[in-house]
Short mmCIF file of C-alpha atoms in Angstrom, two decimals:
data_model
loop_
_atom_site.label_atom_id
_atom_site.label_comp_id
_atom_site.label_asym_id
_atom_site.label_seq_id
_atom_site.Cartn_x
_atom_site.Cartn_y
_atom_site.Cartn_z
CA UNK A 12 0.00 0.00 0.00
CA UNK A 13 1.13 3.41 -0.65
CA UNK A 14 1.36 5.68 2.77
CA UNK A 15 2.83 8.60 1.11
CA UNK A 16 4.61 10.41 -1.61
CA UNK A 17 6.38 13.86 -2.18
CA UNK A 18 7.86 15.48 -5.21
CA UNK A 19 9.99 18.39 -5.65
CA UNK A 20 11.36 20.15 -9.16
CA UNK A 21 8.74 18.51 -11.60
CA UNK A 22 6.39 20.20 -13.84
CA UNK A 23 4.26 22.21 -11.69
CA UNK A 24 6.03 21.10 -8.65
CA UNK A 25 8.63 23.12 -7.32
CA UNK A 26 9.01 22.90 -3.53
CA UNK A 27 8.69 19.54 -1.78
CA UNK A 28 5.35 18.67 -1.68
CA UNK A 29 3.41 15.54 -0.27
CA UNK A 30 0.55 13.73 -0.07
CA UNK A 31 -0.40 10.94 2.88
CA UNK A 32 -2.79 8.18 2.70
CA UNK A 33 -2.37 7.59 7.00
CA UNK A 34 -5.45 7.42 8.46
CA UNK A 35 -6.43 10.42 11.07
CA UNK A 36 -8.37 10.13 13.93
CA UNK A 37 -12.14 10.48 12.15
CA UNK A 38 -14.37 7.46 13.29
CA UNK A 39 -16.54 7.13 10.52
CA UNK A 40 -15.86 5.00 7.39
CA UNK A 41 -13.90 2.85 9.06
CA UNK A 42 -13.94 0.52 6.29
CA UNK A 43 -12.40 2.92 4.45
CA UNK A 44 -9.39 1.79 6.39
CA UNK A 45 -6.80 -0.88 6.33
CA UNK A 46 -4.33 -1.55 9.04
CA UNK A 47 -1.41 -3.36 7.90
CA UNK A 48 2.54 -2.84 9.44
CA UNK A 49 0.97 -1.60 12.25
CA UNK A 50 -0.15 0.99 10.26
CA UNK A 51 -3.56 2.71 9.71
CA UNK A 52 -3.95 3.19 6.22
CA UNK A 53 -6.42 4.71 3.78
CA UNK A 54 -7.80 2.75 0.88
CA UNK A 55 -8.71 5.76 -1.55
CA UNK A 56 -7.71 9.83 -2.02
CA UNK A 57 -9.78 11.81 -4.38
CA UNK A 58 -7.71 14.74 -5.57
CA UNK A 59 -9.51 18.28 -6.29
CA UNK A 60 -8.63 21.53 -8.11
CA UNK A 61 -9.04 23.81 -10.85
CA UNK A 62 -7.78 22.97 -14.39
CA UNK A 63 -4.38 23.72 -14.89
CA UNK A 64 -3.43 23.65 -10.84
CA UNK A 65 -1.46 20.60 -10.77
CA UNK A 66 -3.52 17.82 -10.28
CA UNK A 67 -2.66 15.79 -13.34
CA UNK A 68 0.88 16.25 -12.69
CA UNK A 69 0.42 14.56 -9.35
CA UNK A 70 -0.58 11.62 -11.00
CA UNK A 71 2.46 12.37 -14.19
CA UNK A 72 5.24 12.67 -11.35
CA UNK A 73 4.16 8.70 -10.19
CA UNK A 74 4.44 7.46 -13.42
CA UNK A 75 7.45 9.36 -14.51
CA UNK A 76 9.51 8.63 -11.39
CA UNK A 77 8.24 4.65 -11.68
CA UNK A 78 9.57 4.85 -15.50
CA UNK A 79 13.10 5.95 -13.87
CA UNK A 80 12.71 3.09 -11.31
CA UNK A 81 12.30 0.01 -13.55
CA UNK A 82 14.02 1.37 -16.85
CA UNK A 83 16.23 4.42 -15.76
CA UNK A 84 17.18 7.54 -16.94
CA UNK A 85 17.95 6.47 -20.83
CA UNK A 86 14.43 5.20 -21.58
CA UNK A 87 12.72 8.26 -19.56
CA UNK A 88 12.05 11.14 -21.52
CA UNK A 89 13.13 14.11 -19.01
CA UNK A 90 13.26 16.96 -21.62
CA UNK A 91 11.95 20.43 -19.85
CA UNK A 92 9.87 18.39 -16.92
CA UNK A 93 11.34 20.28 -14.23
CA UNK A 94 9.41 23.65 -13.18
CA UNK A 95 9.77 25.80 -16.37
CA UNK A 96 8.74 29.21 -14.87
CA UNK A 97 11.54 29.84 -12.56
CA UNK A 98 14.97 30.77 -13.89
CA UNK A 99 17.74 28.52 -13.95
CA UNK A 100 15.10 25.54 -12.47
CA UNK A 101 16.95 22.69 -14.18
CA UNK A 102 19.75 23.18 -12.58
CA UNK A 103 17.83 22.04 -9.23
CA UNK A 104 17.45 18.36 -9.01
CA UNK A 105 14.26 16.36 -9.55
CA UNK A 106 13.28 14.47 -5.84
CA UNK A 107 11.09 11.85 -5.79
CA UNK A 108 10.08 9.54 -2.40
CA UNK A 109 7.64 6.76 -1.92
CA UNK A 110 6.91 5.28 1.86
CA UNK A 111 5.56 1.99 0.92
CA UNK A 112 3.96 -0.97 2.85
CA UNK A 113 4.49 -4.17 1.41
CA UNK A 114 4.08 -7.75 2.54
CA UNK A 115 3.72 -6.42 6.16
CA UNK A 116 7.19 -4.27 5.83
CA UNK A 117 7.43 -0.45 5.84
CA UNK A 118 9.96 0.76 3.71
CA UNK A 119 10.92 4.18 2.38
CA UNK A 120 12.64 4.60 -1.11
CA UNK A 121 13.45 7.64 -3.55
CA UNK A 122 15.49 8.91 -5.50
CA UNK A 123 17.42 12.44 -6.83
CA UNK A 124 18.70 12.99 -10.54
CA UNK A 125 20.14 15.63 -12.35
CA UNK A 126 17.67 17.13 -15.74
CA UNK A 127 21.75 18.64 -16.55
CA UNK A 128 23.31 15.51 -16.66
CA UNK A 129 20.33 13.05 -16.52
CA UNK A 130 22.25 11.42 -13.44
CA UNK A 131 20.78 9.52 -10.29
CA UNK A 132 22.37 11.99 -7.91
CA UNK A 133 21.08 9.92 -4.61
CA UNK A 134 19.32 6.96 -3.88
CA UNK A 135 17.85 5.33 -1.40
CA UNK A 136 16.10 2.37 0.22
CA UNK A 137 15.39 2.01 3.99
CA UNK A 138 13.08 -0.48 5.86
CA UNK A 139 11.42 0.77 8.74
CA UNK A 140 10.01 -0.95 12.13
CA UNK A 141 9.20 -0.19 15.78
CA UNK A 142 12.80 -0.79 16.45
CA UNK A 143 14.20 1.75 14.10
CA UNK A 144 15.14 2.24 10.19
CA UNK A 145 17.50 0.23 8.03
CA UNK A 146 19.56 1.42 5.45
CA UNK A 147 19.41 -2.01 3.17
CA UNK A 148 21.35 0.65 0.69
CA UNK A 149 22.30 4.26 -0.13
CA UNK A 150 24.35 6.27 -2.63
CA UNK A 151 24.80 9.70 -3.22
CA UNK A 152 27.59 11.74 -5.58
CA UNK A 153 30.19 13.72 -3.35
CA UNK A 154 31.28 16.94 -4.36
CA UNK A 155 34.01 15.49 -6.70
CA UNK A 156 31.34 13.65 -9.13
CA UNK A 157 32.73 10.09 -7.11
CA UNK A 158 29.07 8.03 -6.19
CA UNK A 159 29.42 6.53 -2.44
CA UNK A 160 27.74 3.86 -1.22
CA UNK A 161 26.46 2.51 2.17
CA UNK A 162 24.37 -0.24 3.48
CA UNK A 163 23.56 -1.02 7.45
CA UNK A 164 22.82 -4.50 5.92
CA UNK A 165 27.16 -4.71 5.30
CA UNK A 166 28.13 -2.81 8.04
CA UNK A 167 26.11 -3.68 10.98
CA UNK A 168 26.48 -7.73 9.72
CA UNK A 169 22.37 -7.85 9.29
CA UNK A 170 21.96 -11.07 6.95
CA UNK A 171 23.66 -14.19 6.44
CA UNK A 172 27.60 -13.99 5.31
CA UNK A 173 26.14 -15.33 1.62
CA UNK A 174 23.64 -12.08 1.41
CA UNK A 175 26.36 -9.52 2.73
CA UNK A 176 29.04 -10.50 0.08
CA UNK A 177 26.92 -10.15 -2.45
CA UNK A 178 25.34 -7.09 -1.35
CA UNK A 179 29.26 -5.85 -0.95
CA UNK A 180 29.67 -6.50 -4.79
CA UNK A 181 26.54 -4.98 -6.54
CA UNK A 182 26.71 -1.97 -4.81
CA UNK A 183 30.76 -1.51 -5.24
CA UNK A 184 29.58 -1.46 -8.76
CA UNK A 185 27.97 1.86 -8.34
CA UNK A 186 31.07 3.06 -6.25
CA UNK A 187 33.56 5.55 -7.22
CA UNK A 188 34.10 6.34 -10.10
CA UNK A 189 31.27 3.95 -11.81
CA UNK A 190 30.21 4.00 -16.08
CA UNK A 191 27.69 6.26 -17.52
CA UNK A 192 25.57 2.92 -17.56
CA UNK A 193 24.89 2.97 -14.22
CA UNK A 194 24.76 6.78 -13.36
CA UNK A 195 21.50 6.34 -15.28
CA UNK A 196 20.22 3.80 -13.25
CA UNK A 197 19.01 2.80 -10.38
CA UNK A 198 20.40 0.30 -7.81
CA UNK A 199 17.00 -1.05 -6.83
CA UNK A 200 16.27 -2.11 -10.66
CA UNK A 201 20.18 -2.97 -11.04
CA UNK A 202 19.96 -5.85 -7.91
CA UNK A 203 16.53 -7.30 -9.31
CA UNK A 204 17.88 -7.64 -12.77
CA UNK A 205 21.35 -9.54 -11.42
CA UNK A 206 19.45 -11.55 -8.09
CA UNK A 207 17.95 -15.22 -8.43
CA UNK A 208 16.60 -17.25 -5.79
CA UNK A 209 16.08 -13.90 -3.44
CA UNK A 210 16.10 -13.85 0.42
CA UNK A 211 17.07 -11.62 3.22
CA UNK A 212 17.42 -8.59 1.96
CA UNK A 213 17.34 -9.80 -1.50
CA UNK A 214 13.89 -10.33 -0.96
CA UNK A 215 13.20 -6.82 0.36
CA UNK A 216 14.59 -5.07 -2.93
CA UNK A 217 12.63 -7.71 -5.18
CA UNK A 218 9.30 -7.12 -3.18
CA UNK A 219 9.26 -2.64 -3.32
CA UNK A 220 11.24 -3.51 -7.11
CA UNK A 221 7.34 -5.58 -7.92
CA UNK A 222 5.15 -3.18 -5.69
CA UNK A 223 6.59 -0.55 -8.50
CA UNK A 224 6.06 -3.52 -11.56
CA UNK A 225 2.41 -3.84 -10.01
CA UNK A 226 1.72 -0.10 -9.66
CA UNK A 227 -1.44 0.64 -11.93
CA UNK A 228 -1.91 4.32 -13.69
CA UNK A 229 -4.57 5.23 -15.91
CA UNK A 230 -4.37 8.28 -18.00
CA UNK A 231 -7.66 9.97 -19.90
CA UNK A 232 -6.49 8.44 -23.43
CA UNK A 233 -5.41 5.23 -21.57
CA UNK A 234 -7.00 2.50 -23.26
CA UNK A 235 -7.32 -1.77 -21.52
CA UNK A 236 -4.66 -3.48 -23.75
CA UNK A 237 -6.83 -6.77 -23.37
CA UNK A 238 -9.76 -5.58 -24.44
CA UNK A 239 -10.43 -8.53 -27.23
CA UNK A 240 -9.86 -11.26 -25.05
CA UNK A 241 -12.57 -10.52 -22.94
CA UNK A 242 -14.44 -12.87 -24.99
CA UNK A 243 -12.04 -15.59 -24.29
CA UNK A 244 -12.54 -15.76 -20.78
CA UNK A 245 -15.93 -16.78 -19.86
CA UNK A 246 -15.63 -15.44 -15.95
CA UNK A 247 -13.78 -12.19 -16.96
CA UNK A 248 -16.90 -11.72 -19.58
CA UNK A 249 -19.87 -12.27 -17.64
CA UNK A 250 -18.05 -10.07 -15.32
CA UNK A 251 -17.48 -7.40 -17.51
CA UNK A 252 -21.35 -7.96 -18.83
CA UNK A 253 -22.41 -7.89 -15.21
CA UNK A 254 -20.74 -4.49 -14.30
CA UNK A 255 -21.69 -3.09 -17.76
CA UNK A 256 -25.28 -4.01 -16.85
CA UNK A 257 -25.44 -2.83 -13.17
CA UNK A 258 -24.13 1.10 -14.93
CA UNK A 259 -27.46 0.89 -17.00
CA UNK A 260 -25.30 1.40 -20.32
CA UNK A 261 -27.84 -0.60 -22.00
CA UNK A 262 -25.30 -3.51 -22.67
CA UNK A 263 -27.25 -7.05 -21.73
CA UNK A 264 -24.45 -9.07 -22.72
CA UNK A 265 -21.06 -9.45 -24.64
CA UNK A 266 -20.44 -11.98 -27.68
CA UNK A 267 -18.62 -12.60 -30.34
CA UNK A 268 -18.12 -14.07 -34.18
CA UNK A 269 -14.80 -14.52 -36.04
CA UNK A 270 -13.49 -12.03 -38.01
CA UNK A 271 -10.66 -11.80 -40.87
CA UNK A 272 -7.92 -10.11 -39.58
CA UNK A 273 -6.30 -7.11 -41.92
CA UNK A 274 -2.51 -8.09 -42.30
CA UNK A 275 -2.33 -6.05 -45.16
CA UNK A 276 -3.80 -2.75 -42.92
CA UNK A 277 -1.53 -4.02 -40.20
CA UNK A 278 2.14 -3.67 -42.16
CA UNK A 279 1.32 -1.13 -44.58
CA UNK A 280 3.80 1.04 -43.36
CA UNK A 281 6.99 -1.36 -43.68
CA UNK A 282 8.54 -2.64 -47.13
CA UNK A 283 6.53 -5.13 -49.15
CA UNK A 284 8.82 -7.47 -48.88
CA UNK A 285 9.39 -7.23 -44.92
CA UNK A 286 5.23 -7.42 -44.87
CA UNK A 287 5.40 -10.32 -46.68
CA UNK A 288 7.76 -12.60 -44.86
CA UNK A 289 5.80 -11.67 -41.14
CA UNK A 290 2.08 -12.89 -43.24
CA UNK A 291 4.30 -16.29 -44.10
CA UNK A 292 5.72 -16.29 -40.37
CA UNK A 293 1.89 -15.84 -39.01
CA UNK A 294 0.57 -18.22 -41.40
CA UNK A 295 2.90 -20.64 -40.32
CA UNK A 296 2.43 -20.25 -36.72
CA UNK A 297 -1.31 -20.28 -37.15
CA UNK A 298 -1.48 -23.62 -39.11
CA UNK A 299 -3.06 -26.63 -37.32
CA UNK A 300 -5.54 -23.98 -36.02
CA UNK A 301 -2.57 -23.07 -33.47
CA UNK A 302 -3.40 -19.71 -31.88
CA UNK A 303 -0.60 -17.16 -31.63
CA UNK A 304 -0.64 -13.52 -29.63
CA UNK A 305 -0.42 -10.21 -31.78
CA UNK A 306 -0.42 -6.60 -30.50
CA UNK A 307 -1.66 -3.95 -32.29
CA UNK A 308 -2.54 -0.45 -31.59
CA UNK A 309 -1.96 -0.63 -27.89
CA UNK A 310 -4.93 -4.20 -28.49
CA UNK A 311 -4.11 -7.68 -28.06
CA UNK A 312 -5.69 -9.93 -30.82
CA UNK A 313 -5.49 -14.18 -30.63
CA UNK A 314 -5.56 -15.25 -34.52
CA UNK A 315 -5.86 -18.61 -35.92
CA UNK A 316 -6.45 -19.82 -38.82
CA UNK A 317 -9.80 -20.80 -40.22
CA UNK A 318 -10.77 -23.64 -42.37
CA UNK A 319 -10.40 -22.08 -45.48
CA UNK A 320 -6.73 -20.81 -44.70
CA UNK A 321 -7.48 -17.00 -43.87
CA UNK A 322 -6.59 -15.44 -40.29
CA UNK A 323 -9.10 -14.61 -37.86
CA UNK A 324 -9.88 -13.26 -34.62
CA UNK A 325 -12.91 -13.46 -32.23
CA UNK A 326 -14.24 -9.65 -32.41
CA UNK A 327 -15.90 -8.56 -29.22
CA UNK A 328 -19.51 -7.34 -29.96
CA UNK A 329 -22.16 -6.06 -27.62
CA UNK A 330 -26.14 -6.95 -27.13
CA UNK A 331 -28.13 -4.57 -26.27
CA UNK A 332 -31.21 -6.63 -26.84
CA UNK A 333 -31.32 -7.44 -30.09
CA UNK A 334 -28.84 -10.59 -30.91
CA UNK A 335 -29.42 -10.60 -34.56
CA UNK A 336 -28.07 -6.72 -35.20
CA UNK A 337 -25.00 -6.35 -32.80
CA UNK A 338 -22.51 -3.38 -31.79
CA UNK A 339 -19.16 -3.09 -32.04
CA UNK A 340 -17.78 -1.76 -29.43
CA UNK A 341 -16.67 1.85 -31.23
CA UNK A 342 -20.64 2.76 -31.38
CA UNK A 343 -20.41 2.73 -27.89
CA UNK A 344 -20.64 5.90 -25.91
CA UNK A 345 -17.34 7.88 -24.56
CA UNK A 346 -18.56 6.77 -21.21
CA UNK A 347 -19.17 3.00 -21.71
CA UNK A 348 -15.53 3.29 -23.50
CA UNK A 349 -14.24 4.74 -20.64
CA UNK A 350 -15.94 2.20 -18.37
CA UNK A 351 -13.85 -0.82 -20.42
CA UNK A 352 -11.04 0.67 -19.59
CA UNK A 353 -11.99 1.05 -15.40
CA UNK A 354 -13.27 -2.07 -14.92
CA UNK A 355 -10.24 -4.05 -15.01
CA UNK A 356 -9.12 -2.26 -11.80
CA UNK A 357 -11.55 -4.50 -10.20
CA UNK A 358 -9.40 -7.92 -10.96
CA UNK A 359 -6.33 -5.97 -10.06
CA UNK A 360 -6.65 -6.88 -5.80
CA UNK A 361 -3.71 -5.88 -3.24
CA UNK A 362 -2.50 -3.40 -6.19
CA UNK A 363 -2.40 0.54 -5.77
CA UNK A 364 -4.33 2.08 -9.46
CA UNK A 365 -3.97 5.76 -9.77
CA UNK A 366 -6.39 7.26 -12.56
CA UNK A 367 -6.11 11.29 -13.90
CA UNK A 368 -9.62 12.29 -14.30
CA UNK A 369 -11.88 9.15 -13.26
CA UNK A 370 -14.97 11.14 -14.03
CA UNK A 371 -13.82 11.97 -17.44
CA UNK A 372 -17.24 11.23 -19.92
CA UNK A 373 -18.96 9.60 -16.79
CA UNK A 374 -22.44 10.76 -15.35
CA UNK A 375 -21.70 12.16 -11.83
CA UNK A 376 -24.19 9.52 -10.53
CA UNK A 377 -21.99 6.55 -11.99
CA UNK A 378 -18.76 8.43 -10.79
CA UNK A 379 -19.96 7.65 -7.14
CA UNK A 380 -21.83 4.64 -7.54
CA UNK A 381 -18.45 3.13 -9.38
CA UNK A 382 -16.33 4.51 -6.37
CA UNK A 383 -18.79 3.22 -4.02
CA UNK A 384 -18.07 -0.57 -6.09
CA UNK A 385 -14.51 0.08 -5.62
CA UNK A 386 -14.84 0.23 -1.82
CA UNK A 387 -17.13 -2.94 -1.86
CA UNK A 388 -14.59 -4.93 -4.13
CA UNK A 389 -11.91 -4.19 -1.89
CA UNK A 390 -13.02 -4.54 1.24
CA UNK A 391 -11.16 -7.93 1.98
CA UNK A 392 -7.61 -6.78 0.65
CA UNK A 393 -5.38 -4.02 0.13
CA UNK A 394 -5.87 -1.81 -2.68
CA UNK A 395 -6.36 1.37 -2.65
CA UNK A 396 -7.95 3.66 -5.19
CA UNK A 397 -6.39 7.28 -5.82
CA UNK A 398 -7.75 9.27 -8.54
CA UNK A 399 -8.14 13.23 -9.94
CA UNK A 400 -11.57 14.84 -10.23
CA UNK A 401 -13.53 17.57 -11.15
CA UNK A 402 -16.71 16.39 -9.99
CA UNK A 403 -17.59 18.74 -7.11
CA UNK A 404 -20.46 16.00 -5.98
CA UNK A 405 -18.16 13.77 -4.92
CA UNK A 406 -17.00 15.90 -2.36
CA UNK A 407 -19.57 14.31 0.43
CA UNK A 408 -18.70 13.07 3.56
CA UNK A 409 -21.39 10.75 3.38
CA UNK A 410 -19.13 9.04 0.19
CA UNK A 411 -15.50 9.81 1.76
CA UNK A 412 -13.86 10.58 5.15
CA UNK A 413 -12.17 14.05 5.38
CA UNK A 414 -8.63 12.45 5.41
CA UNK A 415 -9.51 11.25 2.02
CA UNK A 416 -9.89 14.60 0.40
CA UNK A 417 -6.88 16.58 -0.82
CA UNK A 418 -6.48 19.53 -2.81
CA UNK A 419 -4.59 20.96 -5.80
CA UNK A 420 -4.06 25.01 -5.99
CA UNK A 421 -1.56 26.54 -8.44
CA UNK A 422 -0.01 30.01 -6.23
CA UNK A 423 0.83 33.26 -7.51
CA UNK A 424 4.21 31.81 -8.69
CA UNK A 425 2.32 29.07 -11.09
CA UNK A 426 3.48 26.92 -8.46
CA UNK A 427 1.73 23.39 -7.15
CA UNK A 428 0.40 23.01 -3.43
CA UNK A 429 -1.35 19.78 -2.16
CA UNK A 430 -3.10 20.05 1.32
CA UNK A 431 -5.53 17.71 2.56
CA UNK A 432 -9.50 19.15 3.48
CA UNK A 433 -8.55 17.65 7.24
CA UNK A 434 -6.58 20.85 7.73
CA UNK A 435 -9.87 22.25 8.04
CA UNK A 436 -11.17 20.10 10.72
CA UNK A 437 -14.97 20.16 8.99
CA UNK A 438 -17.64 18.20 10.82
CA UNK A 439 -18.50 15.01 9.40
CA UNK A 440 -22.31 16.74 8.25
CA UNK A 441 -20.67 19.91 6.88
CA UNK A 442 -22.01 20.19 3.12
CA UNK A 443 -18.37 20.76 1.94
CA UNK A 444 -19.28 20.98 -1.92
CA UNK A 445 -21.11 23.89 -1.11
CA UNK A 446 -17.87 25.45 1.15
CA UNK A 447 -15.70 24.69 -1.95
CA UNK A 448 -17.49 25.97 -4.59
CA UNK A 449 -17.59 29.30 -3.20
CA UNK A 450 -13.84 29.35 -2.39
CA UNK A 451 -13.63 27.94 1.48
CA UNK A 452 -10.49 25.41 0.51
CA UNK A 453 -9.58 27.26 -2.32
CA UNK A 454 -8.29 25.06 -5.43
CA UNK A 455 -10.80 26.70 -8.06
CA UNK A 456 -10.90 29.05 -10.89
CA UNK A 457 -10.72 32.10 -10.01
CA UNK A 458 -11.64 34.48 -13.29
CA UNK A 459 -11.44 37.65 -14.01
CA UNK A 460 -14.39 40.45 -14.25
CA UNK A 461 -16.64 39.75 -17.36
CA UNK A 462 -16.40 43.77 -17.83
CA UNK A 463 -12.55 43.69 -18.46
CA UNK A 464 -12.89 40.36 -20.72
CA UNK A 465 -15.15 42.51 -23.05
CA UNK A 466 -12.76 45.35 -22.51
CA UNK A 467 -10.34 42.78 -24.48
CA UNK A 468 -12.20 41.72 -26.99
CA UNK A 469 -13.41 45.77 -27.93
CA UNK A 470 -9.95 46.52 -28.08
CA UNK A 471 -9.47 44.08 -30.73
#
């Protein structure tokens, strides 16, 4: 489970700030709540603000700082993410830290890297009990450009004589004087890449290295890669069917029928010749009605080949009472769309999903009722749900405890500030849309006079 996360130097972000998903004091909702690591932690935070405060970035700096994680600096684009409006900004480093609970363990990692040199500048992982912290490992660059490494795991003789040499020997590989390889990357994706057979704290850098691989974040134009194999899983269909059905979209079931698949469409872009050979390479792997696994446009198709030698795929179509004329699933709505792309969250148990704009072409009324599902599906493990909004409604405490409530407001120096609506200390019956939409917590447009708008346009 996530507990918290802070960001400094990125986009909008230019001081340290953080957001906490501890639970307070408040007694109601206490479902909402999950106590794991001796820990009391929340299972959702709704983000609010104005457009253009931050709040999207919020959900950007998680996935950007994962991408640096697992693939480092080389495969991350970092071109002009730090915070443009202030002079001389990329000469600040980018900060990044995650406290993390996972498989009963607290454990605290981040990271610092250079938008000059695209460098990991620090690094760090630390495990954290009732009986103190643990430095399982540590670097930083001195002021000579030489990266230094410690570990309490190596010096305070913490594992078994096995672990510690080889603990000793990854990290004296990002020691001194170490190649441009490395300054790019992290040590926590270096030791997963290089360990087999993991324990002690082998184990602890593969288990935060997959809470990262497991992290789920959904985007507005993100689209469910697996979205034509539905249809090849009869639970995950009447699932989806069942869900579809309960958000009235007027869906009463999901089918299918094979389909010829468009190779030619498919390689039209590469030389004939290339095209060719990958058809014969299909073909071949498709014979004996084998099935084999193609991606395409960010979709997942399972071709075969029929009796009559062409490839197919099943093609996922949609009833909405009449079997004999039905949809495909592009005549859907924006907001059934969107709801194929949500409802996989709800397979995805003990997993942390973070979605930018989860009312985006979704009814207000659906909004709630599908956050409302989210808090029934997980009630018997540990995910946790943390999304952007606009959707004033959904600021109710009847829906969401204060401590789940945070805010986005850009300052007068375009700057980023997160706060949380507990800073408030509201009653649980407050009506706090009605306090935010006429500025109490601040984090909405604020617009200028109509008069000097038309004063604008007259001059033109």
């Amino acid at each position: 489970m996530l507990i918290g996360f802070s960001v400094s130097n990125f986009k909008s972000f230019l001081d340290q700030q953080s957001i906490s998903f501890l639970a307070s004091r408040i007694s109601r909702h206490k479902d909402h709540v999950r106590e794991t690591a001796n820990r009391k932690v929340l299972k959702s935070g709704l983000i609010f603000g104005a457009n253009a405060g931050g709040k999207s970035n919020l959900i950007e700096a998680v996935s950007f700082s994962r991408s640096i994680i697992l693939h480092g600096l080389n495969r991350t684009d970092t071109n002009k993410k730090y915070f443009r409006v202030k002079q001389d900004a990329n000469k600040t480093p980018g900060v990044f830290e995650y406290r993390i609970i996972v498989n009963n363990t607290e454990y605290s990692y981040g990271f610092a890297f250079s938008y000059i040199t695209k460098q990991i500048l620090s690094e760090w992982l630390i495990s954290i009990t009732n009986a103190g912290e643990t430095v399982l490992f540590e670097r930083e660059v001195d002021d000579e450009g030489n990266s230094v490494t410690v570990s309490d795991i190596i010096r305070k003789n913490l594992d078994s004589e096995e672990n510690i040499t080889r603990l000793q020997v990854y990290l004296e590989d990002f020691n001194g004087d170490i190649s441009d390889a490395l300054k790019k990357k992290t040590i926590l994706s270096d030791i997963k890449l290089r360990t087999k057979n993991p324990s002690g704290v082998f184990k602890s850098v593969l288990d935060v290295c997959k809470w990262f691989e497991d992290l789920i974040v959904i985007f507005p134009e993100s689209k469910y890669a697996d979205l034509n194999n539905i249809i090849n899983d009869n639970q995950i269909k009447n699932f989806f069917s069942g869900i579809l059905s309960y958000f009235d979209t007027g869906i009463e079931s999901i089918d299918s029928q094979f389909m010829e698949f468009d190779l030619d469409k498919l390689f039209s872009d590469i030389p004939k010749e290339d095209a060719e050979q990958i058809k014969i390479d299909i073909a071949n792997k498709t014979n004996n009605n084998q099935a084999i696994i193609l991606g395409f446009n960010n979709q997942k198709y399972v071709l075969r080949q029929n009796e009559d030698g062409d490839i197919v795929y099943r093609k996922m179509l949609l009833n909405h009472g009449n079997p004999d004329d039905l949809f495909e699933y592009s005549d859907e709505s924006d907001g059934t769309q969107r709801l194929f792309d949500l409802i996989p969250i709800f397979f995805a148990q003990n997993r942390v999903i973070l979605i930018d704009e989860i009312d985006r072409s979704l009814h207000t009324n659906l909004t709630r009722k599908f956050i409302e599902f989210f808090f029934s599906a997980a009630n018997d493990n540990s995910s946790q749900l943390i999304a952007t909004t606009h959707d004033s409604n959904l600021l109710d405490l009847d829906l969401l405890r204060q401590d789940e409530i945070w805010f986005v407001e850009r300052k007068k120096d375009h700057s980023s500030c997160i706060y949380s609506l507990n800073k408030f200390k509201e009653r649980f019956d407050k009506k706090i849309e009605k306090e935010y939409l006429i500025g109490r917590y601040g984090a909405i447009p604020i617009l200028d006079n109509l008069n000097n708008l038309e004063d604008v346009m007259n001059d033109e």
